[in-house]
Coordinates of C-alpha atoms in Angstrom, one line a residue:
X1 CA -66.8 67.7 90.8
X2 CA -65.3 69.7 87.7
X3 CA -67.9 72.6 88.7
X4 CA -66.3 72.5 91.9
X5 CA -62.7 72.6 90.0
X6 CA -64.3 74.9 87.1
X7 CA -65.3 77.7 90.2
X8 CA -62.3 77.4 92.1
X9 CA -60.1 78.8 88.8
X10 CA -62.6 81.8 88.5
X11 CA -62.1 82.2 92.2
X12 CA -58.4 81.9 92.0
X13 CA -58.6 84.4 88.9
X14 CA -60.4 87.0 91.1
X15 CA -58.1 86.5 94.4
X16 CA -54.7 87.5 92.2
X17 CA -56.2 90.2 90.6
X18 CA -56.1 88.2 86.8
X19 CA -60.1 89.2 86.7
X20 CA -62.7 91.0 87.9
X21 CA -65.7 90.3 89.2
X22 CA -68.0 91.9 86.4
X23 CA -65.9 89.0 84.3
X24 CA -67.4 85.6 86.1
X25 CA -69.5 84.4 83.8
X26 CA -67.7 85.4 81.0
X27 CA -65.1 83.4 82.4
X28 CA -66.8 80.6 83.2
X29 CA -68.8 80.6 79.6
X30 CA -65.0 80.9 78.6
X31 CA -63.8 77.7 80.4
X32 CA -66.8 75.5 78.8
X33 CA -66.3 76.1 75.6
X34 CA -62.4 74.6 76.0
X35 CA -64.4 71.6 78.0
X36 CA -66.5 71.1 75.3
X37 CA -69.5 71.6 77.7
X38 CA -72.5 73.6 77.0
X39 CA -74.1 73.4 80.6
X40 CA -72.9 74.5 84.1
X41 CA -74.3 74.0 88.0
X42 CA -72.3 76.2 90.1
X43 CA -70.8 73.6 92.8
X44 CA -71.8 74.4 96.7
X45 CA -68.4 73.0 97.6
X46 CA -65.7 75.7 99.4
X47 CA -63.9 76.6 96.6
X48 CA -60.0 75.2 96.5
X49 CA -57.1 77.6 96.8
X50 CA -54.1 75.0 95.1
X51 CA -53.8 76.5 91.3
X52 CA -51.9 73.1 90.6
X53 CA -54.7 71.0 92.0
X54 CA -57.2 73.0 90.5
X55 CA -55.4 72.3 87.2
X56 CA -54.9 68.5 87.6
X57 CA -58.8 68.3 88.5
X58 CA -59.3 70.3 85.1
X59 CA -56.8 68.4 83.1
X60 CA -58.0 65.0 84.5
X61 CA -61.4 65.8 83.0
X62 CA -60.6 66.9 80.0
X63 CA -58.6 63.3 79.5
X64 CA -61.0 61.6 81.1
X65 CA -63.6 63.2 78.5
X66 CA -61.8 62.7 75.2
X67 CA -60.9 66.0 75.3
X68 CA -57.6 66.0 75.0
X69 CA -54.9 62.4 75.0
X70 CA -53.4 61.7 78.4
X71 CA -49.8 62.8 78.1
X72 CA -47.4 64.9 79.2
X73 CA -47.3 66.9 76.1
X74 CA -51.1 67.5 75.9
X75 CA -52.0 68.4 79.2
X76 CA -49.4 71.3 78.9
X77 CA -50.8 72.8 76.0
X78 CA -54.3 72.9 77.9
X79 CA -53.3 74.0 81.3
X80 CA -51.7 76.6 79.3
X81 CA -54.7 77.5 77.2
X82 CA -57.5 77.5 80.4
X83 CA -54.3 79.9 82.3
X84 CA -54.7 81.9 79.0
X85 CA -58.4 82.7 79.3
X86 CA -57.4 84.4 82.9
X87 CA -54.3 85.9 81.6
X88 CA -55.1 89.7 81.1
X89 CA -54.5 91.2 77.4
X90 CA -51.2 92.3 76.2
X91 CA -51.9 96.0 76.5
X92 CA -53.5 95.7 79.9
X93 CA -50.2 94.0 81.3
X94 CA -48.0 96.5 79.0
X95 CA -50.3 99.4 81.3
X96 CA -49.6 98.3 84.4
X97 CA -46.1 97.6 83.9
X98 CA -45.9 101.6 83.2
X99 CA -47.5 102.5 85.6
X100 CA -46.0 100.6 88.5
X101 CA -42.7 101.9 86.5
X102 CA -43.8 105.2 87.3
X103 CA -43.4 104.6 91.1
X104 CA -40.1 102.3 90.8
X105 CA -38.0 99.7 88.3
X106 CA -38.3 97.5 91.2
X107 CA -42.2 98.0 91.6
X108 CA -42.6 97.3 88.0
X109 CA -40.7 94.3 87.9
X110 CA -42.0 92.8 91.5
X111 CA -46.1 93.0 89.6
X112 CA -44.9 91.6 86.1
X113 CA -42.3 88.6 88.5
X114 CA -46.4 88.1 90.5
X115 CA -48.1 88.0 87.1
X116 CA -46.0 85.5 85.5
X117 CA -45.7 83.0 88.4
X118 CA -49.7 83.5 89.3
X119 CA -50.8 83.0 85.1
X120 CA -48.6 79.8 85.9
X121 CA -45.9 81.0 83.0
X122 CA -43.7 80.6 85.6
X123 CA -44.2 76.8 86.4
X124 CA -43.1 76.7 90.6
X125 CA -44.2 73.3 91.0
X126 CA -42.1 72.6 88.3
X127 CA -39.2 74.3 89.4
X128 CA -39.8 72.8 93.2
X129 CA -38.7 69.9 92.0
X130 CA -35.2 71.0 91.5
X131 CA -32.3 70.0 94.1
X132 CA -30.4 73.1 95.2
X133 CA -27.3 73.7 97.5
X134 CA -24.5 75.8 97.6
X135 CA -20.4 74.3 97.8
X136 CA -17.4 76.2 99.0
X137 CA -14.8 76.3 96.7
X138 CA -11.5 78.5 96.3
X139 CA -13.7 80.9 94.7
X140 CA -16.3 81.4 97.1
X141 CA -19.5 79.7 97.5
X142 CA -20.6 78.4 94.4
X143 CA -24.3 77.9 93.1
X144 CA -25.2 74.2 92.3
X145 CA -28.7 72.8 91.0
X146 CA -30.0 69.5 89.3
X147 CA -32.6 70.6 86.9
X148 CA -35.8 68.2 87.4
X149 CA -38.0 71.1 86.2
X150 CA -38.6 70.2 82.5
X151 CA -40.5 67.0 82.8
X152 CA -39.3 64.0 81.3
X153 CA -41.7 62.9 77.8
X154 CA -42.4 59.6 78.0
X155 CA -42.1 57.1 74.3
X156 CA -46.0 58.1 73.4
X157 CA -45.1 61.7 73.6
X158 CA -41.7 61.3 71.9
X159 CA -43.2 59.7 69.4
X160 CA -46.1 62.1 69.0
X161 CA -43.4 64.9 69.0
X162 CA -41.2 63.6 66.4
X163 CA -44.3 62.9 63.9
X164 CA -45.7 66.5 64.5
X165 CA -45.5 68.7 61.3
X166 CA -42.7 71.3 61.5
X167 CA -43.5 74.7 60.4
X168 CA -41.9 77.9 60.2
X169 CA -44.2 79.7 63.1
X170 CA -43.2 81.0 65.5
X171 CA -39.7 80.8 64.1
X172 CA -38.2 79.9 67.1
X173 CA -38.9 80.0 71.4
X174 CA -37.7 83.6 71.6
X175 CA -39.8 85.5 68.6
X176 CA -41.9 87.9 69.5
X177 CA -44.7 85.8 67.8
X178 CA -45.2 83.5 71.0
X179 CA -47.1 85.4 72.5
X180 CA -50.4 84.1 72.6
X181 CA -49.3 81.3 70.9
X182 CA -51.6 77.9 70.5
X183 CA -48.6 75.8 70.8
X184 CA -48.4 72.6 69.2
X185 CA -47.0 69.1 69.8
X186 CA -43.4 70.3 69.1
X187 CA -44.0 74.0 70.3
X188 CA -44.8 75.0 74.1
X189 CA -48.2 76.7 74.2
X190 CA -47.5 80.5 75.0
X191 CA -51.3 81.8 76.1
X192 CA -49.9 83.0 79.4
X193 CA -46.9 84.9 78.1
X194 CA -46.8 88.6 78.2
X195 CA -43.8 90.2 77.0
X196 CA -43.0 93.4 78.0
X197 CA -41.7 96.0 74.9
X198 CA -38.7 97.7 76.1
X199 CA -35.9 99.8 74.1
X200 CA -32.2 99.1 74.8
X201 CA -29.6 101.5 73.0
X202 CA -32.4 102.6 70.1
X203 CA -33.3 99.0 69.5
X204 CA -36.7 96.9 70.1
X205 CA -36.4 94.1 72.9
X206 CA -38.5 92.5 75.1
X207 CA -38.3 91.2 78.8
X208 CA -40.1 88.2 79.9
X209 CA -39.2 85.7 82.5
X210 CA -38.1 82.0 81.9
X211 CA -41.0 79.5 82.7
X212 CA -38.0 77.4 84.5
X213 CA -36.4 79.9 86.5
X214 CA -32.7 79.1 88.1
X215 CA -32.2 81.7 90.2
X216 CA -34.1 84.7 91.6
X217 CA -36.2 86.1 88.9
X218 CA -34.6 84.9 86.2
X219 CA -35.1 87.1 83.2
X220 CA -34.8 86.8 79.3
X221 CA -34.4 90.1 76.8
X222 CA -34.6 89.3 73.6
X223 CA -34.6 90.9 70.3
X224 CA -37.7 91.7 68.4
X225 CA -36.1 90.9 65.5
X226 CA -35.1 86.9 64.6
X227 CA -31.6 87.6 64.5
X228 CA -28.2 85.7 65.3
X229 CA -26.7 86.2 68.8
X230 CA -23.8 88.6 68.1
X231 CA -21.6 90.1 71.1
X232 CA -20.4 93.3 69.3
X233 CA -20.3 97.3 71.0
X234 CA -24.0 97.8 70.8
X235 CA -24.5 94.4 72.5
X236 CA -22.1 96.0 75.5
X237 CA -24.3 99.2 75.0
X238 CA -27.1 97.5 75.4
X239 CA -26.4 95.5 78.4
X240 CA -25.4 98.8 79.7
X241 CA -28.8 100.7 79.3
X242 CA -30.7 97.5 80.7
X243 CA -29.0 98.1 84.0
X244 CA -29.9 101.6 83.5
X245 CA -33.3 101.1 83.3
X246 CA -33.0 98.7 85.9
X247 CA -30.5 98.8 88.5
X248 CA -31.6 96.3 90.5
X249 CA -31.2 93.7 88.3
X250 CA -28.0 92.2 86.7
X251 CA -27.8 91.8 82.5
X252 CA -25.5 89.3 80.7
X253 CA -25.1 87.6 77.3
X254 CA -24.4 84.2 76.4
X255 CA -21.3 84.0 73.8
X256 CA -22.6 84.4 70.3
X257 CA -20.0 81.2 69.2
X258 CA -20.8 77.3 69.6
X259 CA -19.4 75.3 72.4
X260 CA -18.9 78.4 74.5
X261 CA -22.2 80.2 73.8
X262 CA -25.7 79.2 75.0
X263 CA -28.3 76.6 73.5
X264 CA -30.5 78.9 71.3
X265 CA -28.0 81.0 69.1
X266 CA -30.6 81.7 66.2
X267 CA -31.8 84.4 68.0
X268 CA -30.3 87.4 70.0
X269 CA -30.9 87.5 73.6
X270 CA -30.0 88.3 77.1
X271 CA -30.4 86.8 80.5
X272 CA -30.5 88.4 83.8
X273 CA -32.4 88.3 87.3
X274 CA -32.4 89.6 90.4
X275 CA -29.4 87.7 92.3
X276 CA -26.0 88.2 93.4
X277 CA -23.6 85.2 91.7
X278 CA -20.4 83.9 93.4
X279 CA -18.3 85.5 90.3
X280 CA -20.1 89.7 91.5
X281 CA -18.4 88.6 94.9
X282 CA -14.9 87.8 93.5
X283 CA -12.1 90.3 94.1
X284 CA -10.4 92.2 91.6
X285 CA -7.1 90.3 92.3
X286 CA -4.9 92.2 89.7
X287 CA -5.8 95.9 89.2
X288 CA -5.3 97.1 85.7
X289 CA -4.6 100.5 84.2
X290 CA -5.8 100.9 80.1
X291 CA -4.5 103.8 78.2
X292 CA -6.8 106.6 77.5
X293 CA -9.5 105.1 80.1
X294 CA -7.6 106.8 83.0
X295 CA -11.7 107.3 84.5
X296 CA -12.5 103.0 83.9
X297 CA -11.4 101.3 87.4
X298 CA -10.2 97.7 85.4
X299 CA -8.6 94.6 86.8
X300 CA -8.6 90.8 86.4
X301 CA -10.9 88.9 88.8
X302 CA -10.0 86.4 91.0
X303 CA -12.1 83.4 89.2
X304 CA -11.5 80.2 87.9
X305 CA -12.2 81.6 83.9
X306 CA -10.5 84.2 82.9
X307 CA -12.5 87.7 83.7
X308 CA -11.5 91.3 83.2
X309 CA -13.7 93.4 85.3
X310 CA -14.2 97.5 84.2
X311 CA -16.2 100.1 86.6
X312 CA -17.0 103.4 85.6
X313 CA -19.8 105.8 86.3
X314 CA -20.3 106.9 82.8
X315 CA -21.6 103.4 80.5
X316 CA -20.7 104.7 77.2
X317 CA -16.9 104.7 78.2
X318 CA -17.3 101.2 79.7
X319 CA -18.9 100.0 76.1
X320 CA -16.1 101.7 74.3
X321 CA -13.4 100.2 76.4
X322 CA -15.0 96.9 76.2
X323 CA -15.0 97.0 72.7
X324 CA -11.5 97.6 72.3
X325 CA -11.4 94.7 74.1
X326 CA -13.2 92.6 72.3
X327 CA -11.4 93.7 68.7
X328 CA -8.4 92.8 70.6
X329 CA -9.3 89.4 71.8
X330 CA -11.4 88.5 68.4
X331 CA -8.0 88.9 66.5
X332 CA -5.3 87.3 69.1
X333 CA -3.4 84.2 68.9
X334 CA -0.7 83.0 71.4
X335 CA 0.0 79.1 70.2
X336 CA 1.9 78.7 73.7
X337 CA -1.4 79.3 75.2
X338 CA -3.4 77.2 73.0
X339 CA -5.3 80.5 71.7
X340 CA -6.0 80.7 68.2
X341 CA -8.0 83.2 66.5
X342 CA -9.5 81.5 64.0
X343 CA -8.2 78.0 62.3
X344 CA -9.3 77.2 58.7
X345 CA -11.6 80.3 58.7
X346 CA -13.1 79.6 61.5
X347 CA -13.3 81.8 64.5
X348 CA -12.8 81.0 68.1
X349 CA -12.2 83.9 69.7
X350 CA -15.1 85.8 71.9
X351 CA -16.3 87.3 75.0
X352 CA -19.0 86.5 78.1
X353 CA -20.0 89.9 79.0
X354 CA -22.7 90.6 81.8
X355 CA -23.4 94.3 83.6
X356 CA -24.6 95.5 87.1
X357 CA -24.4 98.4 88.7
X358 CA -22.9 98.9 92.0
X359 CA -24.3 102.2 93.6
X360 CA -24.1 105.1 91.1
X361 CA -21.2 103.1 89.3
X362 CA -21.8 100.4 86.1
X363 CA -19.6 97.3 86.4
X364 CA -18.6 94.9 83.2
X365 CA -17.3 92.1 83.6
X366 CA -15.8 90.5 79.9
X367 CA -15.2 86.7 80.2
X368 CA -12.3 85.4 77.2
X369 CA -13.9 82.3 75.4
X370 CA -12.0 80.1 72.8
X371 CA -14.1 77.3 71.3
X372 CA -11.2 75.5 69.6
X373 CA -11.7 71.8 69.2
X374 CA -8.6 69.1 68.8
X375 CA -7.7 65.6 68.3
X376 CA -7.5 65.1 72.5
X377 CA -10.4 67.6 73.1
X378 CA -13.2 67.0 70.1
X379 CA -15.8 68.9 72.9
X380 CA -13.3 72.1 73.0
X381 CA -10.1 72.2 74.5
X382 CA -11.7 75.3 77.2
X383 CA -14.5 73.2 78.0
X384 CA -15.0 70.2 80.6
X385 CA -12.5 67.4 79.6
X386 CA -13.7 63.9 79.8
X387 CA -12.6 62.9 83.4
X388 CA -15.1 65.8 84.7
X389 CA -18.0 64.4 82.4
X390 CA -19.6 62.6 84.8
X391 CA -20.4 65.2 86.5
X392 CA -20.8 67.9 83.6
X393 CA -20.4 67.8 79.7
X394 CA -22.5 69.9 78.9
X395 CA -21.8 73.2 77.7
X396 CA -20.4 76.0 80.0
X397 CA -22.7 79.0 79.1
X398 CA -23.6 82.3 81.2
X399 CA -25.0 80.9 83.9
X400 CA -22.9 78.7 84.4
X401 CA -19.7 81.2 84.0
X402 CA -21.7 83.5 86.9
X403 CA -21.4 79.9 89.8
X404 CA -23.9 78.0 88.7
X405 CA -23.6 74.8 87.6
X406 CA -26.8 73.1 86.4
X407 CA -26.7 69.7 86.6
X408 CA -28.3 67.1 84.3
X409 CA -31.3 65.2 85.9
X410 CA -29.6 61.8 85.5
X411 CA -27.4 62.6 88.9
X412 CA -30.7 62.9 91.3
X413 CA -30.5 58.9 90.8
X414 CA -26.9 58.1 90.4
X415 CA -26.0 60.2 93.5
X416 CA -28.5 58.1 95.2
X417 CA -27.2 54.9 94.2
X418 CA -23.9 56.1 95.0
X419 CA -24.2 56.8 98.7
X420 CA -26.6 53.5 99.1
X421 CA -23.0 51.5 97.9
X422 CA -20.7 54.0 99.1
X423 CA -22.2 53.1 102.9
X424 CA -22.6 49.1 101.9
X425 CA -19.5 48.2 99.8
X426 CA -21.9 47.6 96.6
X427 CA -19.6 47.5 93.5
X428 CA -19.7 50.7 91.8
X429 CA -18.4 49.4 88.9
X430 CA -21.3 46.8 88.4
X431 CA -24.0 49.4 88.5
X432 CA -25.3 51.1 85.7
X433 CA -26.3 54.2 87.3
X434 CA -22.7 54.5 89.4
X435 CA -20.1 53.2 86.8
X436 CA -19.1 56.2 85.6
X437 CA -18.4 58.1 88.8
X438 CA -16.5 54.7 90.2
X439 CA -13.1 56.1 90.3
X440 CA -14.4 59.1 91.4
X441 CA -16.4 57.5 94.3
X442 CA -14.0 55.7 95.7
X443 CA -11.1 58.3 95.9
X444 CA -13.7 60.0 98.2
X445 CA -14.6 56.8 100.4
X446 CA -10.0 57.2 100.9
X447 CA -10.6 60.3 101.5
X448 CA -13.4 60.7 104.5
X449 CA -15.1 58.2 106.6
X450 CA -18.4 58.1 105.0
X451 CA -21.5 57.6 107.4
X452 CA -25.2 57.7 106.8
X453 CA -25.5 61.0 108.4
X454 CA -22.8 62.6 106.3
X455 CA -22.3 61.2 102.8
X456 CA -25.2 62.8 101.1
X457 CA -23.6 65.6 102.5
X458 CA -20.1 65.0 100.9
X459 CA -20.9 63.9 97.9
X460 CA -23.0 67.3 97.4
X461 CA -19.7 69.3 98.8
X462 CA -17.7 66.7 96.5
X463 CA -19.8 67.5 93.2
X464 CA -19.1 71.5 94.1
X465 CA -15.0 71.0 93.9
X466 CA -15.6 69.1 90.5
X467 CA -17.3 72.1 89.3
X468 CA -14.8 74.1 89.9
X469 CA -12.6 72.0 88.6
X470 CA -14.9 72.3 85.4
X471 CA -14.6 76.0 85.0
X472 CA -10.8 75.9 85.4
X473 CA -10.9 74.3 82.7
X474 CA -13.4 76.6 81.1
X475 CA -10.7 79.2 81.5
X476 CA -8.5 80.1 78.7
X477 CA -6.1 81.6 80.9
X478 CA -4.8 78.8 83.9
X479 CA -4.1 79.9 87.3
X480 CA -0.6 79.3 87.0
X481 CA 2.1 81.2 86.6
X482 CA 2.5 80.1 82.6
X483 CA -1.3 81.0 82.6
X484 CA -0.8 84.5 84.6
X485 CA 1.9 85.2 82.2
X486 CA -0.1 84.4 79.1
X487 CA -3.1 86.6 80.5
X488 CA -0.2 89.4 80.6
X489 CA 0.9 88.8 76.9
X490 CA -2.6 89.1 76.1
X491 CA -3.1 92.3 78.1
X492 CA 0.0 94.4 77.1
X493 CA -1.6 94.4 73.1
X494 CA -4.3 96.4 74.8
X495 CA -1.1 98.4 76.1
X496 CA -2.9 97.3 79.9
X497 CA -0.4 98.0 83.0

């Protein structure tokens, strides 16, 4: 049986394109030596076409064999490694990302998108897993998503992770030094990853794709260089030539503060994709004239956070007006507002920025983040407050300022259990997994006449208005008049009509 497993991975190797067929038995010499197996019967059985039960035949072995400890942890670090010995070399992928460049942007990132989903970098069973829907809000329809894609470790590989040595290599998950990498119990193994070298404004980046994608071909650009996130004019100009180089695809930047900004900040980085977010579809509601930018189309967008949006055909004036921006915004206070520049020599002020193009044109849209903390708000007082946290606490970074919430795995359960009592009078407040939506719960069951046919559907419609709900308060400038006027005060030191 693990011939029969063994041949079907060459096979699936040679149907994508990973291999050729001068490379079998090197391949399959290849594949016993990470067995541990110095003999091989090719099996007379019809080959199977599944990569992921391919794998779990493979992995089962090697477990079964002693070859590796039956855990979550372990079997990822050698599905990764056997996915490694069909992954082509660096400068074969780096090749034919030129070349198919040469015929389109859109050709070369359709082969490397097929490369990294059929090396399994890309983990689609993984990512299948995930519970998607969409939820109309005042703002459009927004994006929602409970993340089940990162499996859950269990105590022996919790354990086994916190009593693996640390070391200083790769520095972090975005270095240019993962590729290839081993992996260990407290690193993922990186065998499969190819990272394509690009340059953005004179500086070394890289594209590769998130192994947990959210949305359509989810991207990551990061620096070559282990450097802090830092949203600054050649951030914007960067940004800028991304979309130039690839105008199909979108190009943003998490906020280079905590609270606001993303979870890796050690280490500069972009994220983008090929996907159209609620916030692209939301009007300019209130157009916007700067001085001395007389060619930059500007106005605020009609959007729960508070967005300036700039279009232009010519990206250099969009950077420098967005920098002006940002100088602007880095040094304002207005203590009506609750915006404070910095407080104790700390600074809250920064910016969301992410760039498209639309047609010949380049669009920027700049998102104002404040990361002030107080006495009422310890988590930020422009960040979900604590009747939303049931819901979402967690931070509000780029993807989620774009329309997409994503939701912690804990609410696949609890909005289970929810709709089971919701339908059957259960107590909400006696159950663990519903307690902390109870109030919540049972304005809705005042609210509708809940049936079995329509409460799932509710409560996902339900969980879309708290969302919003969570990026108002995200926004540093209400939707209020008081909020509307503050935005104003803000605008005129930019000498904005």
């Amino acid at each position: 049986m693990l011939e029969h497993y063994l041949d079907s991975l060459v096979q699936y190797g040679l149907d994508k394109g990973l291999i050729f067929p001068e490379d079998r038995y090197y391949m399959v010499n290849r594949l016993l030596e990470l067995l541990k197996l110095d003999t091989y019967t090719p099996s007379s059985e019809a080959v199977e076409t599944d990569l992921y039960a391919i794998l779990k035949g493979l992995l089962d072995y090697a477990c079964q064999a002693g070859v590796i400890e039956d855990d979550v942890t372990s079997r990822d670090l050698f599905d990764t490694k056997l996915m490694g010995v069909l992954t082509p070399a660096p400068h074969e992928v780096q090749r034919a990302f030129r070349q198919a460049y040469a015929q389109s942007p859109q050709a070369a990132t359709d082969y490397y998108y097929r490369l990294s989903r059929d090396t399994n970098y890309i983990r689609w069973d993984r990512i299948m897993k995930n519970r998607q829907w969409q939820a109309d809000t005042p703002y459009g329809k927004l994006d929602l998503t409970i993340n089940l894609s990162k499996p859950e470790l269990p105590p022996t590989s919790l354990a086994a992770l916190r009593a693996a040595p640390k070391t200083g290599y790769p520095l972090c998950l975005l270095c240019r030094e993962n590729e290839g990498y081993a992996g260990r119990m407290n690193h993922p193994a990186r065998q499969n990853l190819r990272p394509i070298p690009l340059t953005l404004a004179g500086q070394s980046y890289c594209l590769q794709y998130s192994p947990y994608v959210y949305y359509n071909e989810h991207c990551i650009v990061f620096s070559t260089v282990h450097t802090p996130m830092a949203i600054h004019h050649a951030a914007f100009t960067a940004l800028l030539d991304f979309v130039t180089q690839f105008p199909h695809y979108f190009l943003g930047s998490n906020a280079d503060l905590p609270i606001v900004g993303g979870s890796i900040l050690t280490h500069a980085h972009f994220q983008g994709g090929r996907y159209v977010f609620a916030m692209e579809k939301a009007p300019v509601e209130t157009p916007l004239h700067f001085e001395d930018f007389d060619d930059i189309q500007a106005g605020i967008v009609r959007w729960p956070m508070s967005v300036i949006r700039l279009r232009g055909a010519d990206p250099a004036r969009l950077a420098a007006l967005a920098d002006r921006i940002l100088t602007a915004w880095r040094g304002y206070t207005d203590e009506s507002a609750l915006v404070f520049a910095s407080t104790e020599g700390i600074d809250h002020n920064t910016i969301t920025p992410i760039a498209r193009r639309q047609g010949a044109d380049y669009e920027l849209d700049l998102v104002l983040r404040n990361n002030i903390t107080t006495e009422e708000y310890p988590l930020g007082v422009f960040h979900p407050h604590a009747e939303l946290h049931h819901i979402k606490k967690e931070n509000i970074g780029l993807i989620e300022v774009m329309g997409l919430a994503v939701l912690p795995p804990r609410l696949k359960d609890e909005l289970h259990r929810l709709s089971q009592l919701l339908l059957t009078d259960g107590d909400l407040y006696a159950d663990p997994l519903t307690a902390k939506h109870a109030d919540w719960a049972y304005a809705l069951k005042e609210k509708y006449t809940l049936r079995a046919e329509n409460v799932d559907d509710i409560l996902r419609q339900e969980v879309g208005t708290v969302f919003a709900q969570v990026l108002e308060q995200a926004g540093v400038f209400k939707r209020t008049p008081q909020g509307r006027a503050a935005f104003r005060r803000f605008l005129l030191t930019l000498h904005a009509r």
